[in-house]
PDB file of C-alpha atoms in Angstrom:
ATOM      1  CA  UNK A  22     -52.970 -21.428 113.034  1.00 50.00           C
ATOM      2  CA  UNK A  23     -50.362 -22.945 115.446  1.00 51.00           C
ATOM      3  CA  UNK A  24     -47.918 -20.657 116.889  1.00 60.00           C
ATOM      4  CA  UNK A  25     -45.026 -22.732 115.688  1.00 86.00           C
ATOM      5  CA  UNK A  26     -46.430 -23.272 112.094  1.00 92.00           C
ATOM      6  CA  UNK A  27     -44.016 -24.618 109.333  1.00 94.00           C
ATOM      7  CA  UNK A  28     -43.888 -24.318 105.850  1.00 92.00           C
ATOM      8  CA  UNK A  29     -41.603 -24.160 103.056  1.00 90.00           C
ATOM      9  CA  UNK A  30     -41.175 -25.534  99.661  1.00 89.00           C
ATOM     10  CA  UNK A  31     -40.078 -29.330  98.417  1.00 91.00           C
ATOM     11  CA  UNK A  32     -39.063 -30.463  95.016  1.00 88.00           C
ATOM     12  CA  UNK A  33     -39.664 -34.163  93.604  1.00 87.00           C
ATOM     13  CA  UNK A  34     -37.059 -34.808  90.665  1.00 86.00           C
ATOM     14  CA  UNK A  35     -36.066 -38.154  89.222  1.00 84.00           C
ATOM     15  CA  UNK A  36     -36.084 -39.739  86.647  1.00 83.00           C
ATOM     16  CA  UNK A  37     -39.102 -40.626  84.021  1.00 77.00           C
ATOM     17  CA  UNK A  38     -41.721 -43.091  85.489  1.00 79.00           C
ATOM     18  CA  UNK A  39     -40.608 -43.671  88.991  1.00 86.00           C
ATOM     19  CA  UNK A  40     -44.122 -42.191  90.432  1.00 86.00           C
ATOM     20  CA  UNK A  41     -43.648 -38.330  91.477  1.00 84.00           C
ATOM     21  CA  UNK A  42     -46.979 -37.669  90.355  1.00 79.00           C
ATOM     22  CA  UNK A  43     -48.477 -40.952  92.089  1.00 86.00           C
ATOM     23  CA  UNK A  44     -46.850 -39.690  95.305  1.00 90.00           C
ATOM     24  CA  UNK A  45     -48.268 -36.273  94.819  1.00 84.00           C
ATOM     25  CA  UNK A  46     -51.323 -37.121  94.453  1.00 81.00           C
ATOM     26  CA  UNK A  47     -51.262 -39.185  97.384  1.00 89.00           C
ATOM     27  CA  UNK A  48     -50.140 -36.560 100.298  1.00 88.00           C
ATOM     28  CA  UNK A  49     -52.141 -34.687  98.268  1.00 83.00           C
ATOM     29  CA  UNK A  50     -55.556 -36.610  98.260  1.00 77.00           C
ATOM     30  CA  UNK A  51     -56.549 -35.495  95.323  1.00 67.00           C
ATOM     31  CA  UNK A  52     -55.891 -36.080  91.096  1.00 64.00           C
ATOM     32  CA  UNK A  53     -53.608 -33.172  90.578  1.00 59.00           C
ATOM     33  CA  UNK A  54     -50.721 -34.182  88.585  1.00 55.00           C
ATOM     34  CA  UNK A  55     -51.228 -37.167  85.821  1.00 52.00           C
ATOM     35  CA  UNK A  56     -50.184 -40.390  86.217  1.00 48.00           C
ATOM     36  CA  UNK A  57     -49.088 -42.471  82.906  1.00 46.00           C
ATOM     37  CA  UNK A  58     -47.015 -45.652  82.940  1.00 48.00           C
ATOM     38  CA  UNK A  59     -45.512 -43.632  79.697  1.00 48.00           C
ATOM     39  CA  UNK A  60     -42.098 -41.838  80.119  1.00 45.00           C
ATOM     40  CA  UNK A  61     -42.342 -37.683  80.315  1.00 43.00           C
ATOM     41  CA  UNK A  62     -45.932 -37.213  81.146  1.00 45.00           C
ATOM     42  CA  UNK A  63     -45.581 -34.282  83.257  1.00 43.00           C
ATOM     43  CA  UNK A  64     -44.259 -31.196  81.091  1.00 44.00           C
ATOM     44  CA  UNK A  65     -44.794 -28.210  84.241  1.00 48.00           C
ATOM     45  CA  UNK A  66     -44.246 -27.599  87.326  1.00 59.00           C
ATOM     46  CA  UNK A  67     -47.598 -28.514  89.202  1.00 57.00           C
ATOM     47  CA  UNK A  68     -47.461 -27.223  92.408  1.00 69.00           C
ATOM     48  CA  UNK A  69     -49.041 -29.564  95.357  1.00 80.00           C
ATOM     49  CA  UNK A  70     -50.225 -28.049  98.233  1.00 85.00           C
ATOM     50  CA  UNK A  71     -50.337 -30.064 101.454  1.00 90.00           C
ATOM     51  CA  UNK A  72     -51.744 -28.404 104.445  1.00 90.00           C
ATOM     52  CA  UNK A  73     -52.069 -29.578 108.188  1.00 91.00           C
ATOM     53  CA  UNK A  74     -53.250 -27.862 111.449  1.00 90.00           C
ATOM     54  CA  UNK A  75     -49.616 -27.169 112.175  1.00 92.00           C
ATOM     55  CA  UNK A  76     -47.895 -27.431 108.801  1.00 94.00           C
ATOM     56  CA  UNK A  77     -47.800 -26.178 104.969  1.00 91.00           C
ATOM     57  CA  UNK A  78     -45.566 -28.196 102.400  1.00 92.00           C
ATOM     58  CA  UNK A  79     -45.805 -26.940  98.940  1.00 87.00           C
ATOM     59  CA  UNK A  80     -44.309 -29.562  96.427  1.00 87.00           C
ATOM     60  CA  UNK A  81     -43.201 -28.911  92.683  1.00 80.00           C
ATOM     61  CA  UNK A  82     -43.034 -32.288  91.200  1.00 66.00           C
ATOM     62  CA  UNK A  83     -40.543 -31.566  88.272  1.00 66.00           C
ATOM     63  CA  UNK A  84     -40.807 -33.344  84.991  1.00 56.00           C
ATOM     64  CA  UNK A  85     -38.979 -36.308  84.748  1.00 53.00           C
ATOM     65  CA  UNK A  86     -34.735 -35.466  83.382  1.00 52.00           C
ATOM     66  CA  UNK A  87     -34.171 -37.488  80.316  1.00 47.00           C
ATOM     67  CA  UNK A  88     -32.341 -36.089  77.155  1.00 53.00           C
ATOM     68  CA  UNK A  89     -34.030 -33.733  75.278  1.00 50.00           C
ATOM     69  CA  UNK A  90     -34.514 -34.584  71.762  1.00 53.00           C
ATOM     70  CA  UNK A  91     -36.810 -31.277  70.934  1.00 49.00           C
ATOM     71  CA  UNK A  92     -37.507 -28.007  71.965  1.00 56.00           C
ATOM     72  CA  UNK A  93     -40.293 -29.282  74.282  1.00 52.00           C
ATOM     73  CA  UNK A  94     -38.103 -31.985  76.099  1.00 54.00           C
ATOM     74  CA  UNK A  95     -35.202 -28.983  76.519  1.00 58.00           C
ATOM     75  CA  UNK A  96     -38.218 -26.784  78.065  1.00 55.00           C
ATOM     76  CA  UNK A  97     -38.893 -29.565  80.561  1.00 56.00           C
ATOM     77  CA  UNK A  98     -35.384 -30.397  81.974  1.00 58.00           C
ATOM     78  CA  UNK A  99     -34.770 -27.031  82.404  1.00 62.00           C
ATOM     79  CA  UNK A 100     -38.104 -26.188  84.290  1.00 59.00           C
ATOM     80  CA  UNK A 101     -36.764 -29.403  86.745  1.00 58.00           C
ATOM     81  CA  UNK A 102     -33.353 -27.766  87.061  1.00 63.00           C
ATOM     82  CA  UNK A 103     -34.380 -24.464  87.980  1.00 66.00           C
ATOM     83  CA  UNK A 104     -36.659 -25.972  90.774  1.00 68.00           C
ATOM     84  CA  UNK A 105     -33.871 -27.157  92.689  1.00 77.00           C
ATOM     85  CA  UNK A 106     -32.482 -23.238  93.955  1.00 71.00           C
ATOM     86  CA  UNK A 107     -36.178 -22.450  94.813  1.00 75.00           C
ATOM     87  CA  UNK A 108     -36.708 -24.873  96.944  1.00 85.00           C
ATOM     88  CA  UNK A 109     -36.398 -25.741 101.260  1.00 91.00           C
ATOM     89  CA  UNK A 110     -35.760 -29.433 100.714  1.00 93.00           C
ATOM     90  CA  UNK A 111     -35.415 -31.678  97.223  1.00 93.00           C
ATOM     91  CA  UNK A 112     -36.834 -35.620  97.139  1.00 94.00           C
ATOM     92  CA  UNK A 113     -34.762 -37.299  94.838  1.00 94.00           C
ATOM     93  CA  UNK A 114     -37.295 -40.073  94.101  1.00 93.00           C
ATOM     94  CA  UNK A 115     -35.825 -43.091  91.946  1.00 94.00           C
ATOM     95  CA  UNK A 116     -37.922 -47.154  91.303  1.00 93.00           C
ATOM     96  CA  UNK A 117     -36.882 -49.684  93.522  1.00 93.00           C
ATOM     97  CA  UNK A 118     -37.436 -52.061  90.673  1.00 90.00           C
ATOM     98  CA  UNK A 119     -34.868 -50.211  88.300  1.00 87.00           C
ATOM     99  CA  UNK A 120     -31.596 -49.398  89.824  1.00 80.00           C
ATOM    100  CA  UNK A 121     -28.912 -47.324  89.387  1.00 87.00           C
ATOM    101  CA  UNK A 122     -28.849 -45.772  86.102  1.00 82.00           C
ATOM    102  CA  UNK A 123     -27.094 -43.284  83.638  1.00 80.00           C
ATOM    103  CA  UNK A 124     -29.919 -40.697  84.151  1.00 81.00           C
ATOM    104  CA  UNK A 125     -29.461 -40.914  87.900  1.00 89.00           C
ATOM    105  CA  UNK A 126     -25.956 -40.208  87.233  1.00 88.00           C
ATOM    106  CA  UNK A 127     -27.056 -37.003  85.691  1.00 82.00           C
ATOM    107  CA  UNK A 128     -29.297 -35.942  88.288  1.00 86.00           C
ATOM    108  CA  UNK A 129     -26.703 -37.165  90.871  1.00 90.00           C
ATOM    109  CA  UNK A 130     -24.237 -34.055  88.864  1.00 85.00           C
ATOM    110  CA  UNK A 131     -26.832 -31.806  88.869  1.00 82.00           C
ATOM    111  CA  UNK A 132     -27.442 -32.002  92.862  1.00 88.00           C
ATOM    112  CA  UNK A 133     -24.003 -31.573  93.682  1.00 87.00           C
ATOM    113  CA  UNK A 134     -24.658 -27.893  92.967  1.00 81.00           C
ATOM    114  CA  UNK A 135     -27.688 -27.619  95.282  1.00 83.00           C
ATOM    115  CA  UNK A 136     -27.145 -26.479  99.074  1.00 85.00           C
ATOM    116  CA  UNK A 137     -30.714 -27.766 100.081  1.00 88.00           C
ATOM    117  CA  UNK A 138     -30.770 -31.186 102.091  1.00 93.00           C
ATOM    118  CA  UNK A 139     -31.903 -33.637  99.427  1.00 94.00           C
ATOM    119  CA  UNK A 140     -33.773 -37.059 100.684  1.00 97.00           C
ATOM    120  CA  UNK A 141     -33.332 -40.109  98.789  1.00 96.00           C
ATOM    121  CA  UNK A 142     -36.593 -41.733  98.676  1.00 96.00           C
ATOM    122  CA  UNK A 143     -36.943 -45.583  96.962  1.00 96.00           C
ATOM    123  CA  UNK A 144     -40.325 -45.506  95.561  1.00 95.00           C
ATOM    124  CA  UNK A 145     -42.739 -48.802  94.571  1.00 94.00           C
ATOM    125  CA  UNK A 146     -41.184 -50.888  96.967  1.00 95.00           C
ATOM    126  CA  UNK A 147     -44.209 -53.505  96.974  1.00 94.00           C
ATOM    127  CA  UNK A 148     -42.588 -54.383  93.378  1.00 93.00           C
ATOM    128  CA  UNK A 149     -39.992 -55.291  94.738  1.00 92.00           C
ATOM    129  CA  UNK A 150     -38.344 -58.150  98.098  1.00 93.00           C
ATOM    130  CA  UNK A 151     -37.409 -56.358 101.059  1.00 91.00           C
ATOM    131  CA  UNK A 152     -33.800 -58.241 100.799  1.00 92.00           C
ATOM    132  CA  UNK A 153     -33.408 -56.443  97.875  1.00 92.00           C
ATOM    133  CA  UNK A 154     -33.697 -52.659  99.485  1.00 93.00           C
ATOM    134  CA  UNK A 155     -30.314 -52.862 101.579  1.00 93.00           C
ATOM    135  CA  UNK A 156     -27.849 -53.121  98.698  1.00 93.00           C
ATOM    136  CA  UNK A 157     -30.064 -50.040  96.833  1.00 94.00           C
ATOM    137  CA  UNK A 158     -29.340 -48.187  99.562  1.00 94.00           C
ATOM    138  CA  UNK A 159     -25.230 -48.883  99.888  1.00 94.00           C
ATOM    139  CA  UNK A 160     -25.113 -48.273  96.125  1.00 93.00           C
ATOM    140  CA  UNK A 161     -26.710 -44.854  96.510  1.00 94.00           C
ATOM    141  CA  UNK A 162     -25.218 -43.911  99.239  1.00 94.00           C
ATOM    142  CA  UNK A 163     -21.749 -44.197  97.702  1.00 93.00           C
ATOM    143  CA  UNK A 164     -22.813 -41.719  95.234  1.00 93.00           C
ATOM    144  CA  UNK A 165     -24.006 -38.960  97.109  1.00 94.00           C
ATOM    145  CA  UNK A 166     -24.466 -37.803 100.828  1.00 94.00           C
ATOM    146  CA  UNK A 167     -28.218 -37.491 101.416  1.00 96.00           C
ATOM    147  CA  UNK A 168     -29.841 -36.172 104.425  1.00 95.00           C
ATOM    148  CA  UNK A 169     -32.323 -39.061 104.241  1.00 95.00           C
ATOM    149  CA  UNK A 170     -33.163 -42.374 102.631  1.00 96.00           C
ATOM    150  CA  UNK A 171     -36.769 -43.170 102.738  1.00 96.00           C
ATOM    151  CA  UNK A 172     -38.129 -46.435 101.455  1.00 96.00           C
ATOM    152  CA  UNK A 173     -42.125 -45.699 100.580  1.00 97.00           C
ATOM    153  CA  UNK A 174     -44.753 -46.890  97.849  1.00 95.00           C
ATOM    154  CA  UNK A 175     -46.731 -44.042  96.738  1.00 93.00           C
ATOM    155  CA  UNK A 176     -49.006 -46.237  95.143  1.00 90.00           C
ATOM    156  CA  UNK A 177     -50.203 -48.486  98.677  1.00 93.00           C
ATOM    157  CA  UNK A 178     -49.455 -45.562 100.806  1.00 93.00           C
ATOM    158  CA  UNK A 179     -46.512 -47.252 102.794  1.00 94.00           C
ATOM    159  CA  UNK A 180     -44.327 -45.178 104.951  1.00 95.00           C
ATOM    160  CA  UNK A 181     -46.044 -42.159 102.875  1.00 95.00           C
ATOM    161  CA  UNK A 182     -47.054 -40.851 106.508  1.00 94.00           C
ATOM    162  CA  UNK A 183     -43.631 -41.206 108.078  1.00 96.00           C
ATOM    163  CA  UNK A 184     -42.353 -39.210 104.693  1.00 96.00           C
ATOM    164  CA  UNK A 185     -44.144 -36.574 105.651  1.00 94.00           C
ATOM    165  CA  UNK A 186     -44.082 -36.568 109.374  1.00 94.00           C
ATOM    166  CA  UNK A 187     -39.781 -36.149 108.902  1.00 95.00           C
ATOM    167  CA  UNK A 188     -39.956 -33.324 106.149  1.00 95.00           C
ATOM    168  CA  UNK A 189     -42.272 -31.306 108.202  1.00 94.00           C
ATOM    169  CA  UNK A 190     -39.833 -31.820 111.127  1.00 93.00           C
ATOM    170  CA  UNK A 191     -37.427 -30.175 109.474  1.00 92.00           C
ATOM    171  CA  UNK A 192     -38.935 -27.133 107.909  1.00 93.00           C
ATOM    172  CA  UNK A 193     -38.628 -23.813 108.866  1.00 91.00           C
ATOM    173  CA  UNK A 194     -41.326 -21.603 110.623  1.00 92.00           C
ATOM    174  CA  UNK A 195     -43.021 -19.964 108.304  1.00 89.00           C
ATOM    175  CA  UNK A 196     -46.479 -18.319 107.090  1.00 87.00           C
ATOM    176  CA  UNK A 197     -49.334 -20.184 105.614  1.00 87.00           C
ATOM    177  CA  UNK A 198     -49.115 -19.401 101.987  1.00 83.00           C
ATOM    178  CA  UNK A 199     -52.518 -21.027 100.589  1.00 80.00           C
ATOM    179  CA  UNK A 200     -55.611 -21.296 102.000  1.00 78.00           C
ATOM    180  CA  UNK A 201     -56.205 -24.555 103.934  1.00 81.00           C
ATOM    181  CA  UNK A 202     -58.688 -25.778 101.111  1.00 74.00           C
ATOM    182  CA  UNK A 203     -56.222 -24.975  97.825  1.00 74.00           C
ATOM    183  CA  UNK A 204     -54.214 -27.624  96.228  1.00 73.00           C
ATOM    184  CA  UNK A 205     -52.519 -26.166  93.454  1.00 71.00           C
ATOM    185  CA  UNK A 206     -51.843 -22.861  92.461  1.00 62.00           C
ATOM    186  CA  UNK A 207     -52.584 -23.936  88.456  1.00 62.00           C
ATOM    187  CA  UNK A 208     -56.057 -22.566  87.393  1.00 65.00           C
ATOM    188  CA  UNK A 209     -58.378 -25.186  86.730  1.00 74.00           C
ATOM    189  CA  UNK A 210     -58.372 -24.801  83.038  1.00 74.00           C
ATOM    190  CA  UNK A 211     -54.876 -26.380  83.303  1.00 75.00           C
ATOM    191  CA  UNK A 212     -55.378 -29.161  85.369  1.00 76.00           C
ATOM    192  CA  UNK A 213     -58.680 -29.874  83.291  1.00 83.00           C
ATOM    193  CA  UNK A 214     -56.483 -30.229  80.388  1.00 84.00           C
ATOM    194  CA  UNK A 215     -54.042 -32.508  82.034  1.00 81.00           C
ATOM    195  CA  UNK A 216     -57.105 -34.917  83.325  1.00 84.00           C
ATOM    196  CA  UNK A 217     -57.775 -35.257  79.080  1.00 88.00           C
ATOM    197  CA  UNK A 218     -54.466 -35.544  78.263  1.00 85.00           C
ATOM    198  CA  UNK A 219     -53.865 -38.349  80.340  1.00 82.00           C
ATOM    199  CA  UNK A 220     -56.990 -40.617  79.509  1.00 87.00           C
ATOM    200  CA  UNK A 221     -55.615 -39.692  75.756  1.00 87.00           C
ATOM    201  CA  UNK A 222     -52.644 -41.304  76.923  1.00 83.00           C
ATOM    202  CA  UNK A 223     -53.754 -44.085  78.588  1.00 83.00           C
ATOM    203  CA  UNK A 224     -56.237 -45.524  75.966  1.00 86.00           C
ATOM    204  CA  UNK A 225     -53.673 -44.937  73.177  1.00 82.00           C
ATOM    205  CA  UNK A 226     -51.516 -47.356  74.721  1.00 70.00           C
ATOM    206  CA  UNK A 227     -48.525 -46.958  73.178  1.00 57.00           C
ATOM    207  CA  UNK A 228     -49.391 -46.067  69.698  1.00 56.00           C
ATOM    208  CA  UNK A 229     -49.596 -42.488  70.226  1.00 61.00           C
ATOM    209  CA  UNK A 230     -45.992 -40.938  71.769  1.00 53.00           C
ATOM    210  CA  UNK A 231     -45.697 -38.104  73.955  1.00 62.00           C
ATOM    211  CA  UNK A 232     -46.649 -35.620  71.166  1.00 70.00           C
ATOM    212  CA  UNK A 233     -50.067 -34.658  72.107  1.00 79.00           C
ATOM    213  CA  UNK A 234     -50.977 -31.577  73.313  1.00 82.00           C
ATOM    214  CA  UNK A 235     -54.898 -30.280  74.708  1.00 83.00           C
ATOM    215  CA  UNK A 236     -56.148 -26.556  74.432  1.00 82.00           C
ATOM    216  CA  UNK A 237     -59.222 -25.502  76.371  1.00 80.00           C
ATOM    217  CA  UNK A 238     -61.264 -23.297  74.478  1.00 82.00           C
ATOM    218  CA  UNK A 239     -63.483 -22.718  76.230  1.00 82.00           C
ATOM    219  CA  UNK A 240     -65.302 -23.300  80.012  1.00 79.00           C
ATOM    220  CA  UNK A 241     -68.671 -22.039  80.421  1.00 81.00           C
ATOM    221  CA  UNK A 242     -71.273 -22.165  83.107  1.00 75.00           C
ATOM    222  CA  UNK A 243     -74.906 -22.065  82.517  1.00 71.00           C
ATOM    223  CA  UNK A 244     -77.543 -21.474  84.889  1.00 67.00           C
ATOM    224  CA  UNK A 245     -80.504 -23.147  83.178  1.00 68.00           C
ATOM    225  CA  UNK A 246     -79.272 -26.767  83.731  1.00 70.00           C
ATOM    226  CA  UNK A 247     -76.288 -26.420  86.307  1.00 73.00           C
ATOM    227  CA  UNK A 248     -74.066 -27.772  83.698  1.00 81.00           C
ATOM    228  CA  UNK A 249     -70.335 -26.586  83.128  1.00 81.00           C
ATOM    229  CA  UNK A 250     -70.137 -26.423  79.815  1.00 87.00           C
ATOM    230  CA  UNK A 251     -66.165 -27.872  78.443  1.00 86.00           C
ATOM    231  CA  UNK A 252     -64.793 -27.239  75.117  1.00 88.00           C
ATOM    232  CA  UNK A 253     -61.627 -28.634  74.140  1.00 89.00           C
ATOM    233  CA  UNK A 254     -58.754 -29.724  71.276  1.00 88.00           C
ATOM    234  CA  UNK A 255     -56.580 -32.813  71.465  1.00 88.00           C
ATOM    235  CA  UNK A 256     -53.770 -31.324  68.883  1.00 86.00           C
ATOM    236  CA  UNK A 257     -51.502 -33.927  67.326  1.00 84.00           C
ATOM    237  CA  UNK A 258     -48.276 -33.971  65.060  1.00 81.00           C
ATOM    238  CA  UNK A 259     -49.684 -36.302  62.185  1.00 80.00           C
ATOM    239  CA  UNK A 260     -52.554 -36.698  60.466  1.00 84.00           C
ATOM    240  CA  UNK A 261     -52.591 -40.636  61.456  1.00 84.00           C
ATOM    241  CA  UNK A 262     -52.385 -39.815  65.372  1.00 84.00           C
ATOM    242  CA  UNK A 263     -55.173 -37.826  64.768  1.00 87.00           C
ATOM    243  CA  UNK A 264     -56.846 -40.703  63.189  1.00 88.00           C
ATOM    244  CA  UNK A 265     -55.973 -43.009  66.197  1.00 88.00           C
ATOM    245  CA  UNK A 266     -57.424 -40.662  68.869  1.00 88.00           C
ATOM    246  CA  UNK A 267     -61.022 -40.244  67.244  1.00 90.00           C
ATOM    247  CA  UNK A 268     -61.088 -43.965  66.457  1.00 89.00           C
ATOM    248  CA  UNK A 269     -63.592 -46.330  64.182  1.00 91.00           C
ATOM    249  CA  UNK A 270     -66.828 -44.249  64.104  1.00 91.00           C
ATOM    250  CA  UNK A 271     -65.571 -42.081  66.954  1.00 90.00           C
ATOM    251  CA  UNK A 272     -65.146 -44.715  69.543  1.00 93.00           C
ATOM    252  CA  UNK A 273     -61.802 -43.694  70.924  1.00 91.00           C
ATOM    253  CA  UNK A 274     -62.679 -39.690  71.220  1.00 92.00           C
ATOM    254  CA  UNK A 275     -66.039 -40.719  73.124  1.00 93.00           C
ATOM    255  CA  UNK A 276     -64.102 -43.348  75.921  1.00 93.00           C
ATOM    256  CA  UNK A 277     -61.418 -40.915  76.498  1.00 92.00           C
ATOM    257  CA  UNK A 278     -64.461 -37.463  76.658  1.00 92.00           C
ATOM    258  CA  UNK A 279     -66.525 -39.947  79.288  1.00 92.00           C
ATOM    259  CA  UNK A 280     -63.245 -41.172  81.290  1.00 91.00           C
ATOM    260  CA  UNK A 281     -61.591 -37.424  81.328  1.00 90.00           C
ATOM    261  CA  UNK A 282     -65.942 -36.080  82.261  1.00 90.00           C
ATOM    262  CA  UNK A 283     -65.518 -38.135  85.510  1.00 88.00           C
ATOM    263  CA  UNK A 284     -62.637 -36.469  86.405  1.00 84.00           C
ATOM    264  CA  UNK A 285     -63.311 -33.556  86.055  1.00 83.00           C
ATOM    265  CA  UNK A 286     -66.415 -33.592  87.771  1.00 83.00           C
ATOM    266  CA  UNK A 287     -64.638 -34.860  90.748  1.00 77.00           C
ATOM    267  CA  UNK A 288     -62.258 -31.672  90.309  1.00 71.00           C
ATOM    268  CA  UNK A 289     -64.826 -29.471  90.264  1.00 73.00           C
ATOM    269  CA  UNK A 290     -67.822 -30.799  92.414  1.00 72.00           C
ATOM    270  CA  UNK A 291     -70.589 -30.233  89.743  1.00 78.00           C
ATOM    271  CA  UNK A 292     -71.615 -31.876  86.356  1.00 85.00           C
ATOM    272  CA  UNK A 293     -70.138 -31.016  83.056  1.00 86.00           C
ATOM    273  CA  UNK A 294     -70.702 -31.506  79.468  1.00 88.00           C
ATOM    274  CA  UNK A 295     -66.855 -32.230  77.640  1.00 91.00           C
ATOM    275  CA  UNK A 296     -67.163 -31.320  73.433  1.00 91.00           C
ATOM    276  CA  UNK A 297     -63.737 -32.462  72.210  1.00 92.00           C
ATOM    277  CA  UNK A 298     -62.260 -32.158  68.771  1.00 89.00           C
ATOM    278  CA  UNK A 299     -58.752 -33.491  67.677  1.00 90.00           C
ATOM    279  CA  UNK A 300     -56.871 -30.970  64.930  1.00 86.00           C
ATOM    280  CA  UNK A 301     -53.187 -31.478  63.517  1.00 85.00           C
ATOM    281  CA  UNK A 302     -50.201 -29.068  64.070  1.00 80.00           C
ATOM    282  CA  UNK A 303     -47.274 -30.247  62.446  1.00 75.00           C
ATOM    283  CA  UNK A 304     -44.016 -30.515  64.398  1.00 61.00           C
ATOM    284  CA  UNK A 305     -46.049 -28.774  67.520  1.00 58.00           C
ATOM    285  CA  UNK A 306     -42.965 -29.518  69.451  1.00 58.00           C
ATOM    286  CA  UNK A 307     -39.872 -27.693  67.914  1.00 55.00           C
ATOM    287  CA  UNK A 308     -42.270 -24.651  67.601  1.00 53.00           C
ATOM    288  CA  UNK A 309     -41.815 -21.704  70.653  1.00 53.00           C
ATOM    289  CA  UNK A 310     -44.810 -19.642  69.846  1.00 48.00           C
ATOM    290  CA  UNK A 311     -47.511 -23.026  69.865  1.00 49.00           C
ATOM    291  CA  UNK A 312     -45.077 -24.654  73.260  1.00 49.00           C
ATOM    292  CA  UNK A 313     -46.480 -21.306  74.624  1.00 51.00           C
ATOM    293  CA  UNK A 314     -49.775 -21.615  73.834  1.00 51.00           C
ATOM    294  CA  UNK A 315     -49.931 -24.617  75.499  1.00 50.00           C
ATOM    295  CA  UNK A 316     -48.801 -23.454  78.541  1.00 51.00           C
ATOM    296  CA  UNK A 317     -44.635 -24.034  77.922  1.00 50.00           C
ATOM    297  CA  UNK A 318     -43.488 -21.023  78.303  1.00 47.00           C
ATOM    298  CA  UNK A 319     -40.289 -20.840  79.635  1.00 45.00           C
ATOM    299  CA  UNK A 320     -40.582 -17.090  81.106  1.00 42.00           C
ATOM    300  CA  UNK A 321     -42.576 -17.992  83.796  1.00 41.00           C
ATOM    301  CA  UNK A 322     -40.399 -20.726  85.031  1.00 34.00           C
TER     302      UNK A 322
END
């Protein structure tokens, strides 16, 4: 380890959909955090661990502020709030295609409370005309003194390295907290669940909302064919979601086990066999004790 070694902790908040979890996964280099064109996909704090020969950045990218309309939504803009005293630096990420809006207004609020330099950065600018970056910039900076405005697209890659190059610059000396080979500090079981959740979401297009949940029941490993063995529940509000996610004669439950299996094996390095069932919990959201069983509980955050 280099006798000057830095590291400290960074926070990604913005609104829904403006690609924390694409840019994550990029410094990253690995599927950590799930990606969804669908508003609200992350729901924890899934810390990113970036490591260099001379550096350590640890990133919580926050779920994305909106107004809560249940007891899930209030657990998630809370666990982005809270991020923002723990934190060495905060990336205020916002879409180049979408503008100013009332939810950055909120955020906007919310920062003026936080000592921590805070960087602007304009994500997905290949979406958008280069003219059309300069008067982002003047409108945002007439809202809020940031220590930085960073144009990148997390999805190509551009200016990601520069990103990173000028928040390493400016973080403190300090201890490597992870080994050089962890990621994320969630237990696999958890980001195993997140890989199905997602390919739920993406197949279901938009005909199943944001009130899906996945339990892993079970992860076993057995010798006598090197095969993980997965067991898992896709739990659902309605009885007709439920109907949606197994599909005509299974269909849908078998493309989202094979696309989540491929995954999964690239998380952990070794073939697995994925048994998933789909069960209904009524109102899953609005209820504490099953938000904790999913992992929402708002004690450890």
């Amino acid at each position: 380890m280099s006798a000057s070694f830095k590291s400290g902790f960074i926070s990604i908040i913005g609104r829904p959909n403006v690609g924390k979890s694409t840019f994550m996964n990029r410094v990253i280099g690995q599927k950590i955090a799930i990606m969804s064109d669908k508003a609200q996909t992350t729901r924890n704090k899934i810390q990113g661990v970036y490591t260099s020969e001379d550096a350590q950045l640890v990133f919580l990218d926050t779920p994305g502020i909106h107004k809560p309309k249940h007891k899930l939504g209030n657990f998630m803009v809370n666990t982005a709030e809270q991020t923002l005293n723990e934190v060495d630096l905060v990336l205020f990420m916002i879409n180049a295609k979408e503008g100013f809006g009332r939810g950055d207004e909120f955020i906007i609020n919310m920062l003026q409370k936080v000592k921590q330099p805070v960087y602007l950065i304009i994500n997905k600018i290949d979406q958008v005309h280069p003219d059309e970056l300069l008067p982002i910039i003047e409108e945002y900076r007439t809202k809020y003194e940031f220590a930085e405005i960073i144009p990148i697209s997390a999805l190509e890659g551009n200016n990601v390295d520069h990103l990173l190059q000028t928040m390493v610059s400016k973080m403190p000396e300090g201890p490597q907290y992870y080994p050089e080979d962890q990621i994320t500090d969630h237990p696999e079981r958890f980001v195993i669940g997140e890989l199905i959740r997602e390919k739920a979401l993406h197949l279901t297009h938009e005909e199943i909302p944001h009130s899906i949940a996945v339990a892993i029941d079970s992860i076993e490993e057995r010798e006598e064919n090197d095969k993980v063995y997965v067991q898992a529940t896709i739990v659902t509000e309605r009885p007709s979601q439920k109907g949606i996610i197994i599909g005509k004669q299974g269909k849908m439950l078998k493309e989202i086990g094979q696309r989540a299996r491929e995954d999964i094996e690239a998380l952990l390095g070794t073939k697995i066999y994925l048994d998933l069932w789909v069960k209904v919990q009524k109102d899953w959201r609005n209820r504490p004790s099953q938000l904790q069983d999913f992992g929402y509980d708002e004690r450890e955050y």
